[in-house]
mmCIF file of C-alpha atoms in Angstrom:
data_model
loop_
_atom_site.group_PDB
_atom_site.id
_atom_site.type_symbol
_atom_site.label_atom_id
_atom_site.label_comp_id
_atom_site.label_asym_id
_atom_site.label_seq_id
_atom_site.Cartn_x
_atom_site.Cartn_y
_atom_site.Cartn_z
ATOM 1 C CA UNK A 262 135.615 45.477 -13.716
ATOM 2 C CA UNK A 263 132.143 45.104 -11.580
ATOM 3 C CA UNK A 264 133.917 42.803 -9.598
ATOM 4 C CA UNK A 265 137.005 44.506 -9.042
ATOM 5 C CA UNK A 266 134.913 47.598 -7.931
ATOM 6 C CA UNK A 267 132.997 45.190 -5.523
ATOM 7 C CA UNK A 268 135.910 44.220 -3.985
ATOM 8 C CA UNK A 269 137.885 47.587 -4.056
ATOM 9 C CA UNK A 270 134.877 49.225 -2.451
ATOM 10 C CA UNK A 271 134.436 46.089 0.041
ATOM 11 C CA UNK A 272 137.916 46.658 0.947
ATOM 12 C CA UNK A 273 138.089 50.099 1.736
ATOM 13 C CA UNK A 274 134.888 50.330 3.911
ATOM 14 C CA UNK A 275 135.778 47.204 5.990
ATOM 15 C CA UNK A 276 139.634 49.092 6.384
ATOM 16 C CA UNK A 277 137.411 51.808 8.392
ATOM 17 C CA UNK A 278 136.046 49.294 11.140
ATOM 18 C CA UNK A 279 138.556 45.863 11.137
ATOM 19 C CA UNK A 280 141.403 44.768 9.458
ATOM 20 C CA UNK A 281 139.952 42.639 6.427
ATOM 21 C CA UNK A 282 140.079 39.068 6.303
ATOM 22 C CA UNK A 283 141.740 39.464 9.801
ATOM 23 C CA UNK A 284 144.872 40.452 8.167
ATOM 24 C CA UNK A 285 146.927 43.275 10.068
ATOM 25 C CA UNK A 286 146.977 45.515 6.958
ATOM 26 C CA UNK A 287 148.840 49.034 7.474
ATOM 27 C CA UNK A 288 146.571 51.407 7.385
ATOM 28 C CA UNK A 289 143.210 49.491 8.261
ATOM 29 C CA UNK A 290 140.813 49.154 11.644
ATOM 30 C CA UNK A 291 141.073 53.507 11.356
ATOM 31 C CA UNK A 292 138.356 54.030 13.690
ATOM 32 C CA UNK A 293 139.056 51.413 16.464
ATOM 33 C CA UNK A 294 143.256 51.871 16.143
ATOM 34 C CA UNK A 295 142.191 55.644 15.463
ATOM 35 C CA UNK A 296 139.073 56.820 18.219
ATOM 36 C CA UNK A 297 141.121 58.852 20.596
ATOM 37 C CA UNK A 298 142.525 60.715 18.162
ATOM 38 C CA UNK A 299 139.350 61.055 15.876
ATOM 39 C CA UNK A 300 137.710 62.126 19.607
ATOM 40 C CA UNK A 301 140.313 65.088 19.797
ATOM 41 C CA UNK A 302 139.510 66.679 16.407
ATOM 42 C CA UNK A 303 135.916 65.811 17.133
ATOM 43 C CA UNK A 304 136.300 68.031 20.221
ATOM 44 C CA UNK A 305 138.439 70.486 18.346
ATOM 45 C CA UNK A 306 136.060 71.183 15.294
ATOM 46 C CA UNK A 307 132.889 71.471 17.634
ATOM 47 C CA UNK A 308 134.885 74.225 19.694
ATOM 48 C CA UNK A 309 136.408 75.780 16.937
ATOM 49 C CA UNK A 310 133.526 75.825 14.835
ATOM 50 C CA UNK A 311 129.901 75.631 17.122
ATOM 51 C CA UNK A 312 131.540 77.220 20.390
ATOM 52 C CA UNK A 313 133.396 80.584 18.982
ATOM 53 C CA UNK A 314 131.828 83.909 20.686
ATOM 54 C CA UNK A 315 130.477 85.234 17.338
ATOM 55 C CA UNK A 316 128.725 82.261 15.968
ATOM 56 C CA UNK A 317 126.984 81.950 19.635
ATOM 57 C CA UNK A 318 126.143 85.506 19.351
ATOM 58 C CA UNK A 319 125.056 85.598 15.682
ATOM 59 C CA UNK A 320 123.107 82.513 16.865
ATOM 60 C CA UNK A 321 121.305 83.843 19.461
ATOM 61 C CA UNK A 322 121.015 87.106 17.736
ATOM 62 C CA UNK A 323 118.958 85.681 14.903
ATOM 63 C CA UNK A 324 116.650 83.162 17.637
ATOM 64 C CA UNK A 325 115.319 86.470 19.260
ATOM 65 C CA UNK A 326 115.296 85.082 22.818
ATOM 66 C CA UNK A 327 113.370 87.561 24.850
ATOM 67 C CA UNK A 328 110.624 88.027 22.078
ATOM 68 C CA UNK A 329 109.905 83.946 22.554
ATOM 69 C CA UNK A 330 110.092 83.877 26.139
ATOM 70 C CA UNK A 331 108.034 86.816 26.466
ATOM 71 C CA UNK A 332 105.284 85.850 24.464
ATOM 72 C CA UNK A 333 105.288 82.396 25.965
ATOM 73 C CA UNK A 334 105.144 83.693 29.587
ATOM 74 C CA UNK A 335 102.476 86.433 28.606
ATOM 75 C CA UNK A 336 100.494 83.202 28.129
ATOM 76 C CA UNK A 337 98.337 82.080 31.529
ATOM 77 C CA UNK A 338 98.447 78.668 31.362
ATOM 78 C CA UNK A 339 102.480 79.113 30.818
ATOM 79 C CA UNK A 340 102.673 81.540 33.744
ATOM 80 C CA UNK A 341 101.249 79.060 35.839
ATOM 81 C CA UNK A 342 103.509 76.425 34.344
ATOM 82 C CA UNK A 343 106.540 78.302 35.418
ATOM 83 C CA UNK A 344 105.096 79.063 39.158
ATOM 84 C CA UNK A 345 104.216 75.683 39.716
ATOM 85 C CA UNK A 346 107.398 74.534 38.561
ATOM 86 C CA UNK A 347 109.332 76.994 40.609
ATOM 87 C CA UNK A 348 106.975 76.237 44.148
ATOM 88 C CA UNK A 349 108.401 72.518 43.389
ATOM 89 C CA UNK A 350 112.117 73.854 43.224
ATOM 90 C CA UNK A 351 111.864 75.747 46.403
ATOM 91 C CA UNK A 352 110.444 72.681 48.191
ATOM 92 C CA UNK A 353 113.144 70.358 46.902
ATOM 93 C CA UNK A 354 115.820 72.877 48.235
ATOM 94 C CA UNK A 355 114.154 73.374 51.633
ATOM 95 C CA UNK A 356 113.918 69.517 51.927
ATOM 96 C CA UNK A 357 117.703 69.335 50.365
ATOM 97 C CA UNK A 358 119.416 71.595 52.682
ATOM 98 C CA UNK A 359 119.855 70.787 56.410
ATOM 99 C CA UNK A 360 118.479 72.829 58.935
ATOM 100 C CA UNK A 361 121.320 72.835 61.335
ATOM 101 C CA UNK A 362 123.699 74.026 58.340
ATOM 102 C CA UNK A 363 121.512 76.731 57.324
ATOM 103 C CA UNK A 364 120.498 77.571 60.613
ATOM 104 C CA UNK A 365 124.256 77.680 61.556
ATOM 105 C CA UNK A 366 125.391 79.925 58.334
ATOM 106 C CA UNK A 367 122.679 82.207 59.345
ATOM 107 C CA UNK A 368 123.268 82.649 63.106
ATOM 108 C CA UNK A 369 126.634 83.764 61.756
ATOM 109 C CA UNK A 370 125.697 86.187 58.506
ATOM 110 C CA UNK A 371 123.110 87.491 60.416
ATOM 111 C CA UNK A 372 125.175 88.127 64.091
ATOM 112 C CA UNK A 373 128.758 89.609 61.993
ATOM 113 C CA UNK A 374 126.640 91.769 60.248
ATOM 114 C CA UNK A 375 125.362 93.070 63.018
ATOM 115 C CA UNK A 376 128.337 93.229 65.138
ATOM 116 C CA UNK A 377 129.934 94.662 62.702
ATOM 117 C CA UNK A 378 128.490 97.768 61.846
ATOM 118 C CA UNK A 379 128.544 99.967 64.623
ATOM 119 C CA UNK A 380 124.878 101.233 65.854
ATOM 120 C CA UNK A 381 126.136 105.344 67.190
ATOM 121 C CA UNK A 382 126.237 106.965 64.125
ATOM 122 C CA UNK A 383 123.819 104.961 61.711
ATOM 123 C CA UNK A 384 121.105 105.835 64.601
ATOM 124 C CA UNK A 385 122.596 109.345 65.042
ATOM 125 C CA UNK A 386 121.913 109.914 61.307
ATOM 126 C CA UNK A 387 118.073 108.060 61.093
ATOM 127 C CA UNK A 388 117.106 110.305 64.669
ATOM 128 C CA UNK A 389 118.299 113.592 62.735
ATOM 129 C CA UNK A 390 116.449 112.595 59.764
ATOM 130 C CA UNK A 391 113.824 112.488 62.132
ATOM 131 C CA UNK A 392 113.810 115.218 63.885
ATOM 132 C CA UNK A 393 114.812 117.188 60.387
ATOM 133 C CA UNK A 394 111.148 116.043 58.881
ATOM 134 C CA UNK A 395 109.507 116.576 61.801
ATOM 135 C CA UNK A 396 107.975 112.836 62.161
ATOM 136 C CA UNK A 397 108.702 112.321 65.850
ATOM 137 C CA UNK A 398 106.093 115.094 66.814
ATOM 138 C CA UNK A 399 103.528 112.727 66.425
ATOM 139 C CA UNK A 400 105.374 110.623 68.479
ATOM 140 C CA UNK A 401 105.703 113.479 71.051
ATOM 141 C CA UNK A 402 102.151 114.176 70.656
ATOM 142 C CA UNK A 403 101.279 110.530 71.827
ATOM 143 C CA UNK A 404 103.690 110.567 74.839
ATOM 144 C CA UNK A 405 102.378 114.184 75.973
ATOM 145 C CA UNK A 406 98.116 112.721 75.283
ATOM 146 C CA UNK A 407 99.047 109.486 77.369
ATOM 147 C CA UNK A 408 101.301 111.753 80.136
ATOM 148 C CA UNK A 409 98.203 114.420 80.662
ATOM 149 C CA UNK A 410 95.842 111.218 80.955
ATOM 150 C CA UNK A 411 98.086 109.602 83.337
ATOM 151 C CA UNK A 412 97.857 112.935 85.705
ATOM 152 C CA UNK A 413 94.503 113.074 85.387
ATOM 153 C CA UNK A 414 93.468 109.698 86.055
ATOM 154 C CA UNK A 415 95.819 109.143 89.313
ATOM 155 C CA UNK A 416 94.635 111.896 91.673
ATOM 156 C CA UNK A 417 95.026 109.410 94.218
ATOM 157 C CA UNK A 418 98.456 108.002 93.439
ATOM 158 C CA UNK A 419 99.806 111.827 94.403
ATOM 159 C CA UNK A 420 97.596 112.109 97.547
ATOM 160 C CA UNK A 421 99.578 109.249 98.587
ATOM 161 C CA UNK A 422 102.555 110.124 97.487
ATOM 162 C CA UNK A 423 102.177 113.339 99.682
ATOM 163 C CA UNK A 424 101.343 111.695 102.962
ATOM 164 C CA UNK A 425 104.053 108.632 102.642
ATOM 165 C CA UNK A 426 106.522 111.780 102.562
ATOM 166 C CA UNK A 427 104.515 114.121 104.851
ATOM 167 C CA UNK A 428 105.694 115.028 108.515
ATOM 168 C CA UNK A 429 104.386 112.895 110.866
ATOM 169 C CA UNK A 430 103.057 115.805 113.191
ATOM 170 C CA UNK A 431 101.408 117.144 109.937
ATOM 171 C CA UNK A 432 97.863 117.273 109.823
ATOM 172 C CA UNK A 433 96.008 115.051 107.244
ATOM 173 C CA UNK A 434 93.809 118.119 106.165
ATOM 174 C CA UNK A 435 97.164 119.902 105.479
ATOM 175 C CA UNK A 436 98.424 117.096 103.726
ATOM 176 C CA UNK A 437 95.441 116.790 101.228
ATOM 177 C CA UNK A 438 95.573 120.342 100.445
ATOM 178 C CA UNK A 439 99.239 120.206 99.472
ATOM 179 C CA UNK A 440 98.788 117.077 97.381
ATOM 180 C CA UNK A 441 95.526 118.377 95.383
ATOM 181 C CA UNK A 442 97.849 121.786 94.667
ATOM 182 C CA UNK A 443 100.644 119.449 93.471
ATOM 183 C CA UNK A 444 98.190 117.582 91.701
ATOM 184 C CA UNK A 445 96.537 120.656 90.168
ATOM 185 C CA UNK A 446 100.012 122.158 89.126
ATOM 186 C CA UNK A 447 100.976 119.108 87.453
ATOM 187 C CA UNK A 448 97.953 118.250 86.111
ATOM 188 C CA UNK A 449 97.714 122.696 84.470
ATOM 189 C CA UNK A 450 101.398 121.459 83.439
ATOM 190 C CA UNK A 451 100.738 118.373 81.386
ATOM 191 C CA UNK A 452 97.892 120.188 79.781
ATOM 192 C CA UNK A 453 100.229 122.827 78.813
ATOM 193 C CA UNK A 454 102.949 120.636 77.146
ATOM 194 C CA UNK A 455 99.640 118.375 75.572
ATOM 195 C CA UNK A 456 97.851 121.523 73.957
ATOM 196 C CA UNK A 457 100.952 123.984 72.955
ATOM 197 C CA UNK A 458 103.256 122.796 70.338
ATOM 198 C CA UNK A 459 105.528 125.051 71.012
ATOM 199 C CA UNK A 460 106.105 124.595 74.590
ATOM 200 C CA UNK A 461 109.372 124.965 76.435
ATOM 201 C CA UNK A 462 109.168 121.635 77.421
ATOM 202 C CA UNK A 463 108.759 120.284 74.002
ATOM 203 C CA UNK A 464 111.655 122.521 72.547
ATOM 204 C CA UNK A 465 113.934 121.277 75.132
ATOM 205 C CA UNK A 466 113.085 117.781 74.140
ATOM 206 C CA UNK A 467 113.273 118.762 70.584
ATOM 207 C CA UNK A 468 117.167 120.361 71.708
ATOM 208 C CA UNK A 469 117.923 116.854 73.783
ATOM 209 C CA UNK A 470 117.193 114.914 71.027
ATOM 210 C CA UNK A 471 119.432 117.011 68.497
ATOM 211 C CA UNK A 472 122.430 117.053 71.037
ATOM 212 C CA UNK A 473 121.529 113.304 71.713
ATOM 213 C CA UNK A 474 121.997 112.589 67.534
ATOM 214 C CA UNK A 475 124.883 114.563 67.161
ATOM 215 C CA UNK A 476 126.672 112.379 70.159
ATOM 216 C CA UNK A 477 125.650 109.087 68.739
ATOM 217 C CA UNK A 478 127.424 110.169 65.330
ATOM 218 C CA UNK A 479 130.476 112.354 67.040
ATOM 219 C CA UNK A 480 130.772 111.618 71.059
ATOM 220 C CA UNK A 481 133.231 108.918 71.191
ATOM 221 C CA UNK A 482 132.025 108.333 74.758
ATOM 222 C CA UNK A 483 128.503 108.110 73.725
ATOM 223 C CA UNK A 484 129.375 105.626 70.647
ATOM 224 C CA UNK A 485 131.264 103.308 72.841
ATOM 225 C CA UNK A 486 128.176 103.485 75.085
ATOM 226 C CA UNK A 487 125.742 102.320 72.397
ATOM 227 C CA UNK A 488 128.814 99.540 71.060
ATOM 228 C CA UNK A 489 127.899 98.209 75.061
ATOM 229 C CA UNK A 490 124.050 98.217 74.557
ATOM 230 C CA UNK A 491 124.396 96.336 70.915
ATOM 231 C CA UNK A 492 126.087 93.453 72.866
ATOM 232 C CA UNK A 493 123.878 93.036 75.555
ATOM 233 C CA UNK A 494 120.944 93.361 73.241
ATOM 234 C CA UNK A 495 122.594 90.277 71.363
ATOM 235 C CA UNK A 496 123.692 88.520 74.523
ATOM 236 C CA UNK A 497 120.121 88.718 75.399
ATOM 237 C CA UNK A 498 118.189 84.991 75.570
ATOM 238 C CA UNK A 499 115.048 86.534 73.680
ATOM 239 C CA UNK A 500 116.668 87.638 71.080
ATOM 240 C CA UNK A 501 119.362 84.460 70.676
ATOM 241 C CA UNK A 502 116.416 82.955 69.893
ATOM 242 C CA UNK A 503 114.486 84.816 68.220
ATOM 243 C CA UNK A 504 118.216 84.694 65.867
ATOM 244 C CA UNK A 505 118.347 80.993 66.351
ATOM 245 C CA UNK A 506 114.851 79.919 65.247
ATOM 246 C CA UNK A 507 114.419 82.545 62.566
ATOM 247 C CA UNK A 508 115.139 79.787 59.583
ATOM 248 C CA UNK A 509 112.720 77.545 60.952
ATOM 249 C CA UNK A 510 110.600 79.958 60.454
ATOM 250 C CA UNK A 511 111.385 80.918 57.054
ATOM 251 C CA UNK A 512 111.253 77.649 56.328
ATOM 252 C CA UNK A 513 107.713 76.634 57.472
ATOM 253 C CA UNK A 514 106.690 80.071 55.574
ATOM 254 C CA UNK A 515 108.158 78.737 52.387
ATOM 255 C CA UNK A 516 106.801 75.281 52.875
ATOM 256 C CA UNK A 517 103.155 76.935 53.445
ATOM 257 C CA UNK A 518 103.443 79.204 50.870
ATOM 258 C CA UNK A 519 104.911 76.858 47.799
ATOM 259 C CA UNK A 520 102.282 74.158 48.722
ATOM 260 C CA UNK A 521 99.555 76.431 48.897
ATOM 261 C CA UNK A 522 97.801 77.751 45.368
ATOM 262 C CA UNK A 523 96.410 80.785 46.729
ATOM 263 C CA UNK A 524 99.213 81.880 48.495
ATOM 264 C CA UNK A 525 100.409 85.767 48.214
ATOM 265 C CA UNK A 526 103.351 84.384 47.265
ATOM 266 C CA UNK A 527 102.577 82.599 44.656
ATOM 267 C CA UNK A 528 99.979 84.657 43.211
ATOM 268 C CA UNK A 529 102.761 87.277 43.237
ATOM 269 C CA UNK A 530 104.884 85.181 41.367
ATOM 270 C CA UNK A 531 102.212 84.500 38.764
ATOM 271 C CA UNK A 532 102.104 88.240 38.290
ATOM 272 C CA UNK A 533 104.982 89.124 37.749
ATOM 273 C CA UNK A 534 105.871 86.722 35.026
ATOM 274 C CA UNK A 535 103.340 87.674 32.957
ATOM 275 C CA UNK A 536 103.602 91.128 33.554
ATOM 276 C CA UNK A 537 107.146 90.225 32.756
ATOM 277 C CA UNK A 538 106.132 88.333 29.369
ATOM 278 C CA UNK A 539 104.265 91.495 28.519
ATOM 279 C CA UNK A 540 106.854 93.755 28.800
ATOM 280 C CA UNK A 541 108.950 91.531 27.034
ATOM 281 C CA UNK A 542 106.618 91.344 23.826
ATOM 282 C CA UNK A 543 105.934 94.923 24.066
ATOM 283 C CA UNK A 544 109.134 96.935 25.127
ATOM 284 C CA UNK A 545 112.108 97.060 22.643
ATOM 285 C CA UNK A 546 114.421 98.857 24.845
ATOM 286 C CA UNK A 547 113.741 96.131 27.656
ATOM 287 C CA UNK A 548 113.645 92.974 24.864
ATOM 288 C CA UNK A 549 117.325 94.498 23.822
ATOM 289 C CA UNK A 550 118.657 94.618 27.751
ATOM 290 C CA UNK A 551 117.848 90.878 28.014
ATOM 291 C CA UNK A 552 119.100 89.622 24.553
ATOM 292 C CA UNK A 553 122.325 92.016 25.628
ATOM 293 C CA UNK A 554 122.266 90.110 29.158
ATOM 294 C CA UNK A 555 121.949 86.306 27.756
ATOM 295 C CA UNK A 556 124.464 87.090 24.881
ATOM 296 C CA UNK A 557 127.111 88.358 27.088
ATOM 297 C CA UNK A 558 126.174 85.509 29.397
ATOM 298 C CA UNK A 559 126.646 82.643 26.914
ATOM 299 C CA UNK A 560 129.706 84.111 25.656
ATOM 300 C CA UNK A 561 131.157 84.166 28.886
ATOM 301 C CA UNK A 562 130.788 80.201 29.041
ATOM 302 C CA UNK A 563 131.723 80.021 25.617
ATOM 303 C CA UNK A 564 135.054 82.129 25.928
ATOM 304 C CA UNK A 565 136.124 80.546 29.425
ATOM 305 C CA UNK A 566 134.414 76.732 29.535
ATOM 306 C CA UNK A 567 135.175 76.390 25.792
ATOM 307 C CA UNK A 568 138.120 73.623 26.726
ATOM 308 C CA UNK A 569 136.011 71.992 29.166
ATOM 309 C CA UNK A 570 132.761 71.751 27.059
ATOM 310 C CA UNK A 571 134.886 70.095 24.541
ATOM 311 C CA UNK A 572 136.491 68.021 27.310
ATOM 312 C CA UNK A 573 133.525 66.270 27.939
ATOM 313 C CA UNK A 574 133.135 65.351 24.191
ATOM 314 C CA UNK A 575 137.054 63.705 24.114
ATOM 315 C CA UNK A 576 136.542 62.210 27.140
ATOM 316 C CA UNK A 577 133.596 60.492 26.880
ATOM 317 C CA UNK A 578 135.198 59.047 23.463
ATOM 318 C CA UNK A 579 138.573 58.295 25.582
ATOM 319 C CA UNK A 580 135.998 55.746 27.421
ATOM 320 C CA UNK A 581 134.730 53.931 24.800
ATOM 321 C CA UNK A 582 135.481 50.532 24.360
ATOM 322 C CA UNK A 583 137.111 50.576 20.594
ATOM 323 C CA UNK A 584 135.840 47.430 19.267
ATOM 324 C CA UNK A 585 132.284 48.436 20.848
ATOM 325 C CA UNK A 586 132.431 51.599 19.402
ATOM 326 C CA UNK A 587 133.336 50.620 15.562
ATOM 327 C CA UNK A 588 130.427 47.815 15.558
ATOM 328 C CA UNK A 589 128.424 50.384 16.996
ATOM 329 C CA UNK A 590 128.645 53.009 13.979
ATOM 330 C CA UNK A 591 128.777 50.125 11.595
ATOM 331 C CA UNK A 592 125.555 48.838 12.595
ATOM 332 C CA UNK A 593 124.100 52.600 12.720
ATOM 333 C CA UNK A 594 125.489 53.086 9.140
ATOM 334 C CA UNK A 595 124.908 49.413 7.785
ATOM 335 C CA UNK A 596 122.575 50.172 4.857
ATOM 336 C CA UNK A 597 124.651 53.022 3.553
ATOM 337 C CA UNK A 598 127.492 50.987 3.557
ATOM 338 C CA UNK A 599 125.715 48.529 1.620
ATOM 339 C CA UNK A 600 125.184 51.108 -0.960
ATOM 340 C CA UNK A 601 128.670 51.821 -0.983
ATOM 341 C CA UNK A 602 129.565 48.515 -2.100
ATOM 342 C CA UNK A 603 127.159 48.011 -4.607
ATOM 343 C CA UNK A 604 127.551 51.797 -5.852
ATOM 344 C CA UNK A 605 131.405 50.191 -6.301
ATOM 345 C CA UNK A 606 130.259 47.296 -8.651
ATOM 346 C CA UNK A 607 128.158 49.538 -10.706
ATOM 347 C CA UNK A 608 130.118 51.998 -11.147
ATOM 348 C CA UNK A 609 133.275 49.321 -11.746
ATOM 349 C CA UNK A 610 131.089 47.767 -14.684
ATOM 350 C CA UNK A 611 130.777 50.782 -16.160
ATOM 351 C CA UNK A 612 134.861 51.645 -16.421
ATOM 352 C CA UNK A 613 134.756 48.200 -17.988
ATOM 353 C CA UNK A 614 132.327 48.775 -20.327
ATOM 354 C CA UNK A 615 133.581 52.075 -21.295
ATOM 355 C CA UNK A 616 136.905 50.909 -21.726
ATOM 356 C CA UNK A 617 136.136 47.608 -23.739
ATOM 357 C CA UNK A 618 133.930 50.485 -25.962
ATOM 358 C CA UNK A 619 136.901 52.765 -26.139
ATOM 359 C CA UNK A 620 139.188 50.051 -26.916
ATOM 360 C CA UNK A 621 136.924 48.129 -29.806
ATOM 361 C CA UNK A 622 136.639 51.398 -31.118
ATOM 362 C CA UNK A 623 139.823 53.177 -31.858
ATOM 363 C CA UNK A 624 141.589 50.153 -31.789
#
């Protein structure tokens, strides 16, 4: 009875990986005649079972996600962990992407965003914001303090001014006493427009600017106007390249700053993730946005990558070699299977022995 067990057992476990004794028994070498399809419900159980929407959220529920990361990140030598980590990311994407590309992609976001949005009325609306808050009168103040000490600093300018135009039968004398009155009446008028805020000549700036805001935004003629100064501002040479060497720029920034310890950036960085990990640890509302946020984003892959996640599993058992992959798992299983054989001896002799007691017995 040991013996048949032995062999029964033998039999049966061998069946799984060859065909015994090299014989082409129905039914035998499962796993090499068998792997595709043993890949396929491999693939189908882990979907079906591991990649279903509720056991990922029940999953993730129960790990507690944002509680873990925050209290790792509210840790110092962690926050610097992640910085350091991230500095090395942005350098191997700098170095990874070519200039000209980026440079090229740029030039282009950067130029149709601008030529498409029209400049009137977005202007028209920030210059009667403006003037509605009263912030350009500092402005005004500056031009009318610089204006009065042009006057009064260029006496001479108008005395010559005066006798380039002057008759030239008309006396010099005459001359200087007509330019010193101009001079004076300007110079009375800039001090005027300087000292009185509520001078006719400011209001009637104040009224030109209004009419001026209301054009940009209504004035077809005037918006068509500022259309032709947005393209010659682009056409310009300055600012094509200021436009064309603005990601080299960004670039060497980036460079400095991810190399560089003490950088602002960097220090900012390190900030904010552990001011991050502390709001984690401490703020349930904010701890239940992000568990909400990485639950809704793992389901999404779940729901809609479910077939290829499992793809990957049937595939990579579609490549196996069959007689590779049967030694393989025999060898990993080995001692078990040795246990399985001599588990079917012992428990063989002990049928035999309990039948030859049964039979001696009540026979």
């Amino acid at each position: 009875a040991g013996m048949v067990g032995a062999l029964a057992d033998w039999f049966a476990v061998t069946a799984l990986f060859r065909h015994p004794l090299g014989i082409r028994i129905p039914h035998t070498a499962i796993i090499p005649n068998r792997k595709d399809v043993l890949g396929d419900s491999l693939g189908e159980f882990v979907g079906v079972n591991f990649l279903s929407e509720q056991v990922v959220r029940d999953k993730l529920e129960r790990v507690d996600v944002s509680r873990r990361l925050g209290e790792w990140l509210a840790q110092e030598e962690n926050a610097d962990r992640v910085t350091q980590e991230l500095a090395t990311v942005v350098r191997g994407l700098v170095a990874v992407l070519r200039d000209e590309d980026v440079q090229a992609v740029f030039e282009q976001a950067v130029t149709r965003r601008i030529v498409a949005v029209p400049w009137g009325p977005p202007l028209g609306k920030l210059i009667e914001r403006v003037l509605a808050d009263g912030t350009h009168r500092q402005l005004v103040d500056l031009l009318c303090d610089k204006a009065y000490d042009w006057v009064k600093d260029n006496h001479g300018k108008f005395v010559g001014i005066v006798s380039e135009r002057a008759p030239s039968w008309s006396p010099k004398f005459v001359d200087s006493i007509v330019a010193d009155r101009i001079y004076g009446e300007v110079l009375s008028f800039a001090w005027l427009v300087k000292t009185d805020p509520e001078h006719q000549m400011r209001q009637a700036l104040d009224r030109f600017l209004i009419g001026f805001a209301e054009d940009m935004q209504h004035d077809p003629a005037m918006m068509d106007r500022a259309e032709k100064v947005k393209q010659q501002v682009l056409e310009h040479r300055e600012v094509q390249n200021v436009i064309g060497s603005a990601w080299t720029n960004v670039k060497r920034l980036l460079l400095e700053a991810a190399e560089d310890p003490s950088s602002e950036l960097r220090k900012r960085v390190r900030e904010g993730l552990l001011s991050l990990g502390a709001r984690l640890s401490g703020e349930d509302a904010l701890r239940g946005k992000v568990d909400g946020w990485v639950q809704g984003a793992a389901a999404y892959v779940v729901v809609n990558y479910r077939d290829e996640i499992t793809t990957l599993i049937t595939d990579t058992i579609d490549r196996w070699d069959a007689r590779e992959t049967s030694r393989k798992i025999e060898l990993q299983v080995g001692r078990d299977l040795q246990f399985i054989r001599i588990n079917g001896t012992v428990v063989g002799a002990l049928a035999g022995v309990l039948i030859y007691t049964v039979a001696h017995l009540f026979v």
